[in-house]
mmCIF file with all atom_site columns, C-alpha atoms in Angstrom:
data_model
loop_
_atom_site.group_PDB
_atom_site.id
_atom_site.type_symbol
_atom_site.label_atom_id
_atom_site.label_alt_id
_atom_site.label_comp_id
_atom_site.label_asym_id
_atom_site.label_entity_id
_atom_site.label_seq_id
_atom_site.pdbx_PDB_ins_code
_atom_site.Cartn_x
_atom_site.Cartn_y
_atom_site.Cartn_z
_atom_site.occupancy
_atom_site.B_iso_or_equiv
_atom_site.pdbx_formal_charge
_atom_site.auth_seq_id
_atom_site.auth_comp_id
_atom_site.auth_asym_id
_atom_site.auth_atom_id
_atom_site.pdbx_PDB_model_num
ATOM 1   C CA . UNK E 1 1   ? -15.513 68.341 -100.269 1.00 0.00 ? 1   UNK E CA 1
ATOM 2   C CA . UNK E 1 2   ? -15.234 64.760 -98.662  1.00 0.00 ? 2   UNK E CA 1
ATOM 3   C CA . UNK E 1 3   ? -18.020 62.460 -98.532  1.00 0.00 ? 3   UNK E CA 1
ATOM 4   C CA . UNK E 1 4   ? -17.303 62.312 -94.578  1.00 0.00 ? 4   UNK E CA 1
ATOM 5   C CA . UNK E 1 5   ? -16.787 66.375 -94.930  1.00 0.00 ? 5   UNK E CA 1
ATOM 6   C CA . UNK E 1 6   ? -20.459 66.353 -96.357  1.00 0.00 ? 6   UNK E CA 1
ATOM 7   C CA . UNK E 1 7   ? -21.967 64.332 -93.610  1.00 0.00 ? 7   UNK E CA 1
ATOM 8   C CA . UNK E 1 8   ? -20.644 66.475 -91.076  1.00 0.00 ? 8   UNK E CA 1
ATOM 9   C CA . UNK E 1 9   ? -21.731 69.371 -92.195  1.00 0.00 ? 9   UNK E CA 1
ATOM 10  C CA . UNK E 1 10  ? -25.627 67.715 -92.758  1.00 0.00 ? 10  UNK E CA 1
ATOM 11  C CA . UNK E 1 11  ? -25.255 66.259 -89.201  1.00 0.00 ? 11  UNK E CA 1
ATOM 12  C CA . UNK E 1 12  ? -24.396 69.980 -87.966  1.00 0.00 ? 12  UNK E CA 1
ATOM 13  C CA . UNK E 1 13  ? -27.386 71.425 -90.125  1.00 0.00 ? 13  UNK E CA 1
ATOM 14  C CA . UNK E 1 14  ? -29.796 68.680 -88.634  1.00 0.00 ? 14  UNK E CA 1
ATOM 15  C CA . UNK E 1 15  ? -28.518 69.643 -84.568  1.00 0.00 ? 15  UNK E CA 1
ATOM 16  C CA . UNK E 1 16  ? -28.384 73.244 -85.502  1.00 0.00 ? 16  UNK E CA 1
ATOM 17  C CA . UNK E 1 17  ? -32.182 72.992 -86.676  1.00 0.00 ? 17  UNK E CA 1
ATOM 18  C CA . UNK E 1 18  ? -33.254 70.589 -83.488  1.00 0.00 ? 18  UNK E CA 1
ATOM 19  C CA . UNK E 1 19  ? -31.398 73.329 -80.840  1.00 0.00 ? 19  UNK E CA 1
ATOM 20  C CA . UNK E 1 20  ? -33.531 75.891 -83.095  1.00 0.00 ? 20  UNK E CA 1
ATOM 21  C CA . UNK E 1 21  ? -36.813 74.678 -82.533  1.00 0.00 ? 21  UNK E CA 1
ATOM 22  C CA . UNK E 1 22  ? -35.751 73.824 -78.700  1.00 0.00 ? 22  UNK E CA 1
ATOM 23  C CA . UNK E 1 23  ? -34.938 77.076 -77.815  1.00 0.00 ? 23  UNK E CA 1
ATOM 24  C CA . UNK E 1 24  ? -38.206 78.330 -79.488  1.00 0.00 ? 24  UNK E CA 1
ATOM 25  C CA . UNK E 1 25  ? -39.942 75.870 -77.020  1.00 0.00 ? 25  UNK E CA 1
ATOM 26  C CA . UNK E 1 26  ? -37.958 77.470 -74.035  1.00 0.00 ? 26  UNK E CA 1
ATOM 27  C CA . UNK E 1 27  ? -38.455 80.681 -74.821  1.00 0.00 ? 27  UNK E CA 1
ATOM 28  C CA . UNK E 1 28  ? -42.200 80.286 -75.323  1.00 0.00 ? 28  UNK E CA 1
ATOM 29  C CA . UNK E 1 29  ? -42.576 78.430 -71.702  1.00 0.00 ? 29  UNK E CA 1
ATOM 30  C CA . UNK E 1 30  ? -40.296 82.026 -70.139  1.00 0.00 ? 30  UNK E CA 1
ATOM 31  C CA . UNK E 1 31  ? -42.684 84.258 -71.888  1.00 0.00 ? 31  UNK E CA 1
ATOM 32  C CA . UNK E 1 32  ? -45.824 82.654 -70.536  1.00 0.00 ? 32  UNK E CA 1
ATOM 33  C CA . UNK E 1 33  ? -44.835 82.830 -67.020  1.00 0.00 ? 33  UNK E CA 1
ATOM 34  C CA . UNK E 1 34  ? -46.422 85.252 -66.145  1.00 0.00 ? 34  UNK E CA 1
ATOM 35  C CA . UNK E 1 35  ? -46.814 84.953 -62.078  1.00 0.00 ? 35  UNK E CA 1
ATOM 36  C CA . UNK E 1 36  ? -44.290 86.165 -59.549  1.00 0.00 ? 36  UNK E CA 1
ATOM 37  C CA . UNK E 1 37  ? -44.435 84.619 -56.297  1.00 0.00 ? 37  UNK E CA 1
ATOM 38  C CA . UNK E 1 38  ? -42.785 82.065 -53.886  1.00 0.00 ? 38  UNK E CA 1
ATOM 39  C CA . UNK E 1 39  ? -43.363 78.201 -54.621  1.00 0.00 ? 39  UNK E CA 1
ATOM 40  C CA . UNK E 1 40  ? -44.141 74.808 -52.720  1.00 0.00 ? 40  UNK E CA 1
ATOM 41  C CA . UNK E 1 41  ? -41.740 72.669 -53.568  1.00 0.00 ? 41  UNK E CA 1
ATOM 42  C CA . UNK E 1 42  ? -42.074 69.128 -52.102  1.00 0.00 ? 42  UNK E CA 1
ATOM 43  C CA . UNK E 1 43  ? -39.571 66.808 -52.699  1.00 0.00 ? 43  UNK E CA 1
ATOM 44  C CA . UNK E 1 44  ? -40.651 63.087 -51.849  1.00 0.00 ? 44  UNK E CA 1
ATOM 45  C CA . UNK E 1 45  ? -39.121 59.544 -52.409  1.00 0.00 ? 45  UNK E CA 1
ATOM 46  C CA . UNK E 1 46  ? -37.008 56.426 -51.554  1.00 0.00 ? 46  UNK E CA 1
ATOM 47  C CA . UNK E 1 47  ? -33.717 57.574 -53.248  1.00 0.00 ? 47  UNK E CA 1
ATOM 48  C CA . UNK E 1 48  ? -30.839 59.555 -51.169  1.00 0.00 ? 48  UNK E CA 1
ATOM 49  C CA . UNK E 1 49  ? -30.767 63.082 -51.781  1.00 0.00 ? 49  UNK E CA 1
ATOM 50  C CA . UNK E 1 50  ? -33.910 64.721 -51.093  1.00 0.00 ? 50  UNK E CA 1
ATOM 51  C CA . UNK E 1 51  ? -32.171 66.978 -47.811  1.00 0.00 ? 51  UNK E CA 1
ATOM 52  C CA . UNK E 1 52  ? -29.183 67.644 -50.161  1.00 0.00 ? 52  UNK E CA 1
ATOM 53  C CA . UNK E 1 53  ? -31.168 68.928 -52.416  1.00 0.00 ? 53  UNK E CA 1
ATOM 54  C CA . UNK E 1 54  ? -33.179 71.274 -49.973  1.00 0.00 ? 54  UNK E CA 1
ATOM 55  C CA . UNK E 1 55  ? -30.135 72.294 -48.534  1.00 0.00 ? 55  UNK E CA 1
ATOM 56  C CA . UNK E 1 56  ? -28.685 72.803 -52.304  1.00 0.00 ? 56  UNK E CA 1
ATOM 57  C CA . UNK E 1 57  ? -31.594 75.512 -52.403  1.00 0.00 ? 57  UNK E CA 1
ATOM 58  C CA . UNK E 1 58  ? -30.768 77.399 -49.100  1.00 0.00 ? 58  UNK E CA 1
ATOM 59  C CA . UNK E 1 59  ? -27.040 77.645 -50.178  1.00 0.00 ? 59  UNK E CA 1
ATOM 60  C CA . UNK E 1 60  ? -28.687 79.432 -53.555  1.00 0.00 ? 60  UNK E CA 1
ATOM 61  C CA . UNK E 1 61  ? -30.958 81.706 -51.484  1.00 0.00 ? 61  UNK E CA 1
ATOM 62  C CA . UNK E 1 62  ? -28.105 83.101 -49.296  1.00 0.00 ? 62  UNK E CA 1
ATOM 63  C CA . UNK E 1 63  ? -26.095 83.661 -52.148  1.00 0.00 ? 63  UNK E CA 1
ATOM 64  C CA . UNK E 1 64  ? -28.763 86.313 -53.072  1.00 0.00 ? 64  UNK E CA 1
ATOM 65  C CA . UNK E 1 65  ? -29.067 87.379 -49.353  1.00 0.00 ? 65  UNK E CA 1
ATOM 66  C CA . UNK E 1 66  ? -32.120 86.073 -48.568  1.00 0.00 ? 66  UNK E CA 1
ATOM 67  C CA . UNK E 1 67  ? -33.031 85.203 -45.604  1.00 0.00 ? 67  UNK E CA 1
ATOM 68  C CA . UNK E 1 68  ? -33.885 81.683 -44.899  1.00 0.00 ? 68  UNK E CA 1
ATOM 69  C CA . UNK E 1 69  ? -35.310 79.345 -42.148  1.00 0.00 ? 69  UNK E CA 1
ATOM 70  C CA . UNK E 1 70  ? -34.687 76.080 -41.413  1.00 0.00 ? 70  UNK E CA 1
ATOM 71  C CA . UNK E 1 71  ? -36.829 73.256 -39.207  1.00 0.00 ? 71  UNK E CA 1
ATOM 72  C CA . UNK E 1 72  ? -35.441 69.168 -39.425  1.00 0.00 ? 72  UNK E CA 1
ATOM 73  C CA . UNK E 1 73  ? -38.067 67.013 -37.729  1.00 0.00 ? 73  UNK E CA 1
ATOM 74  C CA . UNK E 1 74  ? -36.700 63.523 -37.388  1.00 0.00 ? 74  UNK E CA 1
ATOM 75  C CA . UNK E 1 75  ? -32.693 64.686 -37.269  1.00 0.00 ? 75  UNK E CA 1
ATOM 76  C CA . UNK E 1 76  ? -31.004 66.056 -34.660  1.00 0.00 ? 76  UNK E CA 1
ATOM 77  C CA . UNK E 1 77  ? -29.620 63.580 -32.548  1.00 0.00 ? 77  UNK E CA 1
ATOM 78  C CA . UNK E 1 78  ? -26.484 63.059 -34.444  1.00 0.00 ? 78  UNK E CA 1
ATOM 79  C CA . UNK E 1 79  ? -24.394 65.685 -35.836  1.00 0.00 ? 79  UNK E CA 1
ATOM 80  C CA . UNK E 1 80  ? -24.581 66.177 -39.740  1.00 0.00 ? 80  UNK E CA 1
ATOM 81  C CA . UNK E 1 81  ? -22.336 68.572 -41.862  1.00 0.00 ? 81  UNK E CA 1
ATOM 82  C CA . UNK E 1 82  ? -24.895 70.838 -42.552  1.00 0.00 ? 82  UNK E CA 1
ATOM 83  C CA . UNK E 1 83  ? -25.931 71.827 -39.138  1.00 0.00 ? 83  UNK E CA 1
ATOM 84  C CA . UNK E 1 84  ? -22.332 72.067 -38.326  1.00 0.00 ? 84  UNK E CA 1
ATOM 85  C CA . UNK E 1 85  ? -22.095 74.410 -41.481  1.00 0.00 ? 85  UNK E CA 1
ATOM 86  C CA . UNK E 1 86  ? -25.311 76.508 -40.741  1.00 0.00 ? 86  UNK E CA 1
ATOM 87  C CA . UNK E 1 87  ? -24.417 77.124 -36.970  1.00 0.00 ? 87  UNK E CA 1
ATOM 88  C CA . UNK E 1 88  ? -20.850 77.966 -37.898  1.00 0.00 ? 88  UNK E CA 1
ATOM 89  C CA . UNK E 1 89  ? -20.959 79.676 -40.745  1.00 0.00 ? 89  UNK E CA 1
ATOM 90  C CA . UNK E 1 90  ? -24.236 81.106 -41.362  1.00 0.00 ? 90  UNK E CA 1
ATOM 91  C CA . UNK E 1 91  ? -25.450 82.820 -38.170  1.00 0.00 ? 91  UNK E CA 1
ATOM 92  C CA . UNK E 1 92  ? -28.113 84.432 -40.377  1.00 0.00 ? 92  UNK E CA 1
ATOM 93  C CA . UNK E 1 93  ? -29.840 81.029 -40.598  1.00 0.00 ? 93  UNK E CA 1
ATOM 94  C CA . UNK E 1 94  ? -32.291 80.091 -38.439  1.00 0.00 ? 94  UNK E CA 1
ATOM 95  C CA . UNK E 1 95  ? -32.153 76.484 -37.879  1.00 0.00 ? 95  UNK E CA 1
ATOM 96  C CA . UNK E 1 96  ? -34.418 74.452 -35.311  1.00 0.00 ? 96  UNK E CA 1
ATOM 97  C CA . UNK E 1 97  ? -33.922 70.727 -34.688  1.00 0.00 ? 97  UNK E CA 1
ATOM 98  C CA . UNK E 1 98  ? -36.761 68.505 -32.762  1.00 0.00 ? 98  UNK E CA 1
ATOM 99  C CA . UNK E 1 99  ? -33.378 66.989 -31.819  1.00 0.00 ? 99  UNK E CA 1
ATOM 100 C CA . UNK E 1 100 ? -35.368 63.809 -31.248  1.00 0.00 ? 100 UNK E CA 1
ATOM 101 C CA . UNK E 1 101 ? -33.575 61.343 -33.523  1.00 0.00 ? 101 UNK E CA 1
ATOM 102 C CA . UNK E 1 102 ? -35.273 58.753 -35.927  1.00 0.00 ? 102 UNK E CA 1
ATOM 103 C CA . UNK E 1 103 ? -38.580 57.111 -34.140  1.00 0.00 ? 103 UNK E CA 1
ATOM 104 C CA . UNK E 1 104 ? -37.793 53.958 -34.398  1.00 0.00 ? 104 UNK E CA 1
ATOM 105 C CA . UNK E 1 105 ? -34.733 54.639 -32.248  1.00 0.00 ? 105 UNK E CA 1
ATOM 106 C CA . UNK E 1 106 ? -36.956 56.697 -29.347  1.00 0.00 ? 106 UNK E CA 1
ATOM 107 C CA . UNK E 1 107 ? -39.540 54.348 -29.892  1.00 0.00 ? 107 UNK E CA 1
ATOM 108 C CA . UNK E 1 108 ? -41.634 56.220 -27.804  1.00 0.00 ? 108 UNK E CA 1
ATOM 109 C CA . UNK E 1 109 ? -45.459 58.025 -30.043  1.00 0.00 ? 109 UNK E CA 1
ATOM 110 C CA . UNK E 1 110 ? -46.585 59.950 -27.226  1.00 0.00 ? 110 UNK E CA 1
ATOM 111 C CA . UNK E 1 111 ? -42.860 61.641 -26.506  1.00 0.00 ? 111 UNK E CA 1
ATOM 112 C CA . UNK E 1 112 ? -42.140 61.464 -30.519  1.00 0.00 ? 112 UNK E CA 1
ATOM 113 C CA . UNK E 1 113 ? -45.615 64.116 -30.723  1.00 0.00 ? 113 UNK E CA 1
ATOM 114 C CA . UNK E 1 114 ? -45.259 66.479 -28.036  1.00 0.00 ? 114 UNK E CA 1
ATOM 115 C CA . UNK E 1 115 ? -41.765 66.892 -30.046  1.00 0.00 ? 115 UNK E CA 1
ATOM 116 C CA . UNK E 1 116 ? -43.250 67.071 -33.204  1.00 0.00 ? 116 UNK E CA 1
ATOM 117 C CA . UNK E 1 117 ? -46.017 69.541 -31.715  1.00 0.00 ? 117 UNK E CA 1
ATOM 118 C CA . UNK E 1 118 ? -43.061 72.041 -30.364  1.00 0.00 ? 118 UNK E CA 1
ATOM 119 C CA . UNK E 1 119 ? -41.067 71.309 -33.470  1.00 0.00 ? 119 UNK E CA 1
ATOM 120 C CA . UNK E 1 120 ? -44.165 72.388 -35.474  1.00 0.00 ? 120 UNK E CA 1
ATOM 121 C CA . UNK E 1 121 ? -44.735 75.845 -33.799  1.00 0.00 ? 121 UNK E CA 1
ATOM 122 C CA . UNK E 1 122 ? -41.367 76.766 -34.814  1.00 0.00 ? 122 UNK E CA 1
ATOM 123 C CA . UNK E 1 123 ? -42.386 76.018 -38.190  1.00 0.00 ? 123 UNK E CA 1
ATOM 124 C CA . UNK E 1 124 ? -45.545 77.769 -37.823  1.00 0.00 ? 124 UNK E CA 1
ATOM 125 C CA . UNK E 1 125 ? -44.014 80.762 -36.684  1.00 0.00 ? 125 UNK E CA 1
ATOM 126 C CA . UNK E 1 126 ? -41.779 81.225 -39.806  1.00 0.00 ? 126 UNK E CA 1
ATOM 127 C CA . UNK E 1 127 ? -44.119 80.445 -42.544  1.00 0.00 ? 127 UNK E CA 1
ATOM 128 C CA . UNK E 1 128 ? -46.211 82.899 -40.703  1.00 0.00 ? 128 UNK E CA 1
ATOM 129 C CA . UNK E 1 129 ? -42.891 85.599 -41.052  1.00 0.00 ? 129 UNK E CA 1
ATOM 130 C CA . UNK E 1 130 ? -43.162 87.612 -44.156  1.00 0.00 ? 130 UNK E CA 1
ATOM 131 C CA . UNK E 1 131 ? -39.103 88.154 -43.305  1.00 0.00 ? 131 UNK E CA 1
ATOM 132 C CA . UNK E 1 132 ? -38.384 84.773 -44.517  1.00 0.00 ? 132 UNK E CA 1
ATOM 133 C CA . UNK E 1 133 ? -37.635 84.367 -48.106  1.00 0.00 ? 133 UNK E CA 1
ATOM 134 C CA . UNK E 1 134 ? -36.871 80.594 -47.980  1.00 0.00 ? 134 UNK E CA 1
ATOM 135 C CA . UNK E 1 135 ? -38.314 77.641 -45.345  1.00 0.00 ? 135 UNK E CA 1
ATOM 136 C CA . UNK E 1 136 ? -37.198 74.469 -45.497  1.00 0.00 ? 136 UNK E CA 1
ATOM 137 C CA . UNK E 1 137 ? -39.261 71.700 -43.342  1.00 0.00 ? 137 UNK E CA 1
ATOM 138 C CA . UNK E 1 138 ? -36.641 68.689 -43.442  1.00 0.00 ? 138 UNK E CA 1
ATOM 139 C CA . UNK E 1 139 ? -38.766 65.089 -42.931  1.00 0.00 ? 139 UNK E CA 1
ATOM 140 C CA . UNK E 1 140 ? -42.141 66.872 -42.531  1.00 0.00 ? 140 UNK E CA 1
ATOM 141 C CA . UNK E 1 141 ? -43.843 64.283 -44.473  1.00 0.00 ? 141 UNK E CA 1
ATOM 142 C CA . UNK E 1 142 ? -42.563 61.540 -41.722  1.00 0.00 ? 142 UNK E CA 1
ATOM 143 C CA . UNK E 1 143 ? -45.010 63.915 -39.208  1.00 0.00 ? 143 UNK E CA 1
ATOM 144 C CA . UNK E 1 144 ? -48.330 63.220 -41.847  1.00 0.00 ? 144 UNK E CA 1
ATOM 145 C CA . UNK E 1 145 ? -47.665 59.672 -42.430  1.00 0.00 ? 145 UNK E CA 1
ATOM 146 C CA . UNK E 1 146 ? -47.573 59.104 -38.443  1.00 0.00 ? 146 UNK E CA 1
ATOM 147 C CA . UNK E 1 147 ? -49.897 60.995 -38.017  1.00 0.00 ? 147 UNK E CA 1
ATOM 148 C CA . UNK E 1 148 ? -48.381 63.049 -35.167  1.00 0.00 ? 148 UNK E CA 1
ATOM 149 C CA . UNK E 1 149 ? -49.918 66.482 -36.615  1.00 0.00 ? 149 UNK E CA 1
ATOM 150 C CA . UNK E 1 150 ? -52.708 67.879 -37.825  1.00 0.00 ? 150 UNK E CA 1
ATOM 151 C CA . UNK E 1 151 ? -52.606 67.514 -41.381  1.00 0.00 ? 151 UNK E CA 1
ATOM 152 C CA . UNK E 1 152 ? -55.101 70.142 -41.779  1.00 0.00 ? 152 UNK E CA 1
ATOM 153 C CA . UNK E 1 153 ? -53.205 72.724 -39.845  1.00 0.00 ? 153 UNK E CA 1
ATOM 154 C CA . UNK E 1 154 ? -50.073 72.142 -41.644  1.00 0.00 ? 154 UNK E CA 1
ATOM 155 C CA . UNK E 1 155 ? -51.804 72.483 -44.880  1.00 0.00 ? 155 UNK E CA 1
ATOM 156 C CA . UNK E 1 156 ? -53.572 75.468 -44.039  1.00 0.00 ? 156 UNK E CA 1
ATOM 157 C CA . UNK E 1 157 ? -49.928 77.107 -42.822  1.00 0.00 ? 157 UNK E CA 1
ATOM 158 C CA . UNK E 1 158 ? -48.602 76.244 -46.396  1.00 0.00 ? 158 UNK E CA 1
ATOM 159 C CA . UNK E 1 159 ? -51.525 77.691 -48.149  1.00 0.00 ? 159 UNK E CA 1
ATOM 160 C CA . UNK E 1 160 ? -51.745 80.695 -46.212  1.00 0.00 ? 160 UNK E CA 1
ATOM 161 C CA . UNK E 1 161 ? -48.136 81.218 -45.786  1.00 0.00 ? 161 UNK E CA 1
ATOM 162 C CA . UNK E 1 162 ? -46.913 85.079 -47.260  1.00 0.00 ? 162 UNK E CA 1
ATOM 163 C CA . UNK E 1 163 ? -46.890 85.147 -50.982  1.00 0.00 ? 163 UNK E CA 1
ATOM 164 C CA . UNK E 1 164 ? -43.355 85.922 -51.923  1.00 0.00 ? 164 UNK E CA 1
ATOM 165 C CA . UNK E 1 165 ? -42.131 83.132 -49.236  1.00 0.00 ? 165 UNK E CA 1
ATOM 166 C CA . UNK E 1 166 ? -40.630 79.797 -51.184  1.00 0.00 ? 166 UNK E CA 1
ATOM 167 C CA . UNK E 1 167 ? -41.137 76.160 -49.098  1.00 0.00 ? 167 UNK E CA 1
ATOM 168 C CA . UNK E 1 168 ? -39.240 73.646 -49.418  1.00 0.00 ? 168 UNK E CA 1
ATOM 169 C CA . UNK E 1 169 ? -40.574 70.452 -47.666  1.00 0.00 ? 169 UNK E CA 1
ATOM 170 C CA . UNK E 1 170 ? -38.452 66.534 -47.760  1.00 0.00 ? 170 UNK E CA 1
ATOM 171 C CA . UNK E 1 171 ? -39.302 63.265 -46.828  1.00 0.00 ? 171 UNK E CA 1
ATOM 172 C CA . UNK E 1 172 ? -40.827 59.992 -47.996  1.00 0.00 ? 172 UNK E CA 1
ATOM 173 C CA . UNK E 1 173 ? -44.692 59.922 -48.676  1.00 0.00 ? 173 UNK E CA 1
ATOM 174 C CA . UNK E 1 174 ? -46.764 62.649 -46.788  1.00 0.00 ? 174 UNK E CA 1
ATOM 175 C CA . UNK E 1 175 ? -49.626 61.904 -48.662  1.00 0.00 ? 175 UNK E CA 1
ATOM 176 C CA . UNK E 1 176 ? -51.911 63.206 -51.413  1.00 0.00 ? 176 UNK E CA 1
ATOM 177 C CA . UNK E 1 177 ? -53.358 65.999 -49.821  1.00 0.00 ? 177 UNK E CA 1
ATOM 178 C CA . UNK E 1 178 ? -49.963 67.410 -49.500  1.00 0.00 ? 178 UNK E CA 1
ATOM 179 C CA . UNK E 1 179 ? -48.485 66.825 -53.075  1.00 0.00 ? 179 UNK E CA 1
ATOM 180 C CA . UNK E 1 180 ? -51.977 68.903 -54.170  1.00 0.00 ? 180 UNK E CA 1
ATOM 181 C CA . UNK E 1 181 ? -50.930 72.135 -52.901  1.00 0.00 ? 181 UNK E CA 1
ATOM 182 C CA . UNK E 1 182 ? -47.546 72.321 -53.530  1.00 0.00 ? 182 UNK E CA 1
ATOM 183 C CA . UNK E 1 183 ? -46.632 73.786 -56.682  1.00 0.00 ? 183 UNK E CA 1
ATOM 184 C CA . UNK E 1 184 ? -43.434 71.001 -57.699  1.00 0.00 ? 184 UNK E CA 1
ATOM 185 C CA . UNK E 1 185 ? -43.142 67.778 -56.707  1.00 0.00 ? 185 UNK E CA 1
ATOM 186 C CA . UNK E 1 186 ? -40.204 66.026 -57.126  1.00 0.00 ? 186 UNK E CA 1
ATOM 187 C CA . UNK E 1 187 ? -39.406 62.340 -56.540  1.00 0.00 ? 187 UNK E CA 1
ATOM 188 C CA . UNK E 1 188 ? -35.781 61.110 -55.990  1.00 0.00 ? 188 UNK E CA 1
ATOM 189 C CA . UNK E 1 189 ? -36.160 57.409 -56.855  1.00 0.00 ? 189 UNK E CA 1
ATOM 190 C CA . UNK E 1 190 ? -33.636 54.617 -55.623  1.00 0.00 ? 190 UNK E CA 1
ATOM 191 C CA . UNK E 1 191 ? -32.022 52.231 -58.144  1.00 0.00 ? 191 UNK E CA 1
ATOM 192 C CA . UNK E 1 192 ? -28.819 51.494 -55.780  1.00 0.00 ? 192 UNK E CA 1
ATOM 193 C CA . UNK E 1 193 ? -27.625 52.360 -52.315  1.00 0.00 ? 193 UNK E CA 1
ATOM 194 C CA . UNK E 1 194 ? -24.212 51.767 -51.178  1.00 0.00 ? 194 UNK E CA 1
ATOM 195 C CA . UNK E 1 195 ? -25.544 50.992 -47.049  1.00 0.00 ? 195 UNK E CA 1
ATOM 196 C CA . UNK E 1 196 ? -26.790 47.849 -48.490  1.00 0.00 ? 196 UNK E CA 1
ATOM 197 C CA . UNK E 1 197 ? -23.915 46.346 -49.890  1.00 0.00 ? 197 UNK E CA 1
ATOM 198 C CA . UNK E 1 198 ? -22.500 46.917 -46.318  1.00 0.00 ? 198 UNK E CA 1
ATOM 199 C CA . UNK E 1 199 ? -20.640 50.547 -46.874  1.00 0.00 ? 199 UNK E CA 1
ATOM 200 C CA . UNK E 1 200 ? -20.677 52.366 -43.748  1.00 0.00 ? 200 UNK E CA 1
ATOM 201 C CA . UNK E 1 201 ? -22.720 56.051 -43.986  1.00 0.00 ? 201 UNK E CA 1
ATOM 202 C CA . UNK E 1 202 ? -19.602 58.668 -45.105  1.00 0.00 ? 202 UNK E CA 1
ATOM 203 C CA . UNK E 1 203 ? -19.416 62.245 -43.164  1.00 0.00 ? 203 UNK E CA 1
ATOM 204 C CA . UNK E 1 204 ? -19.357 64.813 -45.558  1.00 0.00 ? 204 UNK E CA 1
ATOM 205 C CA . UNK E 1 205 ? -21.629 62.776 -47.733  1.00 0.00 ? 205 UNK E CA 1
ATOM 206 C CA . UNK E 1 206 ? -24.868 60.596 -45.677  1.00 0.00 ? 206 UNK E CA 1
ATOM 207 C CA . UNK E 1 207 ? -24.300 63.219 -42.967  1.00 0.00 ? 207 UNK E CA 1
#
């Protein structure tokens, strides 16, 4: 056997040991899960992706057949893929849009909350509906931080929402109160953005 040979097979003997003791760690984490019920997931940040990554999820939960809700506060005004894709293609969805656009383009709080108050029943109504295996509340937190509804109401309707139902809520912020009740919290950050070196938003991937 080579010198080189040797190393090789101590390098292999030293990764084969560190995936050992890894998968020990995994497996101990499965076993003590014990709980089986629907999560909170929240995820928050500056980077791009947060919706992607919601809508990532409701492409998993119809793969299983689940039934899944969907409420975007903010969008609406302009087209995106997915609502093209969920209207089209997945009539089983049901997808509700406050259709308002972003508010610094209506410009207008007291319009901007009776919106976000009709927007909201729709919301209310579904994580009220044990039929629902999957919400998603696209740009929720943008409702908290501008205070255009009750964040004790919404809080209470994610606590008390049925216990096998998963929620799936995206925007920047939203505040502390909300983080502390859902069960993940994720946080997309932003190192780089194309838009600001002067790239134009691309259908099929900004919208």
């Amino acid at each position: 056997m080579t010198e080189e040979s040797h190393e090789d097979d101590k390098k292999s003997a030293r990764h084969k040991a560190s995936m050992e003791k890894q998968k020990a760690k995994v497996d101990a984490r499965i076993a003590e899960a014990k709980t089986e019920r629907g999560v909170a997931v929240l995820l928050t940040g500056k980077g791009k992706g947060k919706s992607s990554s919601a809508f990532g999820m409701v492409m998993r939960a119809l793969g299983y057949g689940q039934k899944v809700g969907v409420v975007q506060f903010i969008k609406g005004e302009q087209l995106s893929g997915e609502e093209v894709y969920l209207r089209d293609q997945c009539p089983a969805v049901t997808l509700y849009q406050m259709g308002t656009g972003f508010t610094w383009n209506t410009q207008d709080r007291t319009a901007d909350i009776e919106a976000a108050e009709r927007t909201w029943k729709q919301a209310e109504a579904m994580l009220q509906d044990p039929a629902y295996h999957l919400v998603v509340l696209d740009e929720l937190t943008y409702m908290l931080a501008y205070k255009y509804l009750d964040e004790d109401r919404v809080l209470n309707a994610i606590k008390s929402r049925p216990e096998e139902q998963s929620l799936v809520v995206t925007g920047r912020g939203g505040g502390s109160a909300l983080q502390d009740v859902m069960d993940t919290v994720s946080e997309v950050k932003d190192i780089k953005h194309a838009f600001r070196a002067g790239v134009k938003a691309r259908q099929g991937v900004d919208y």
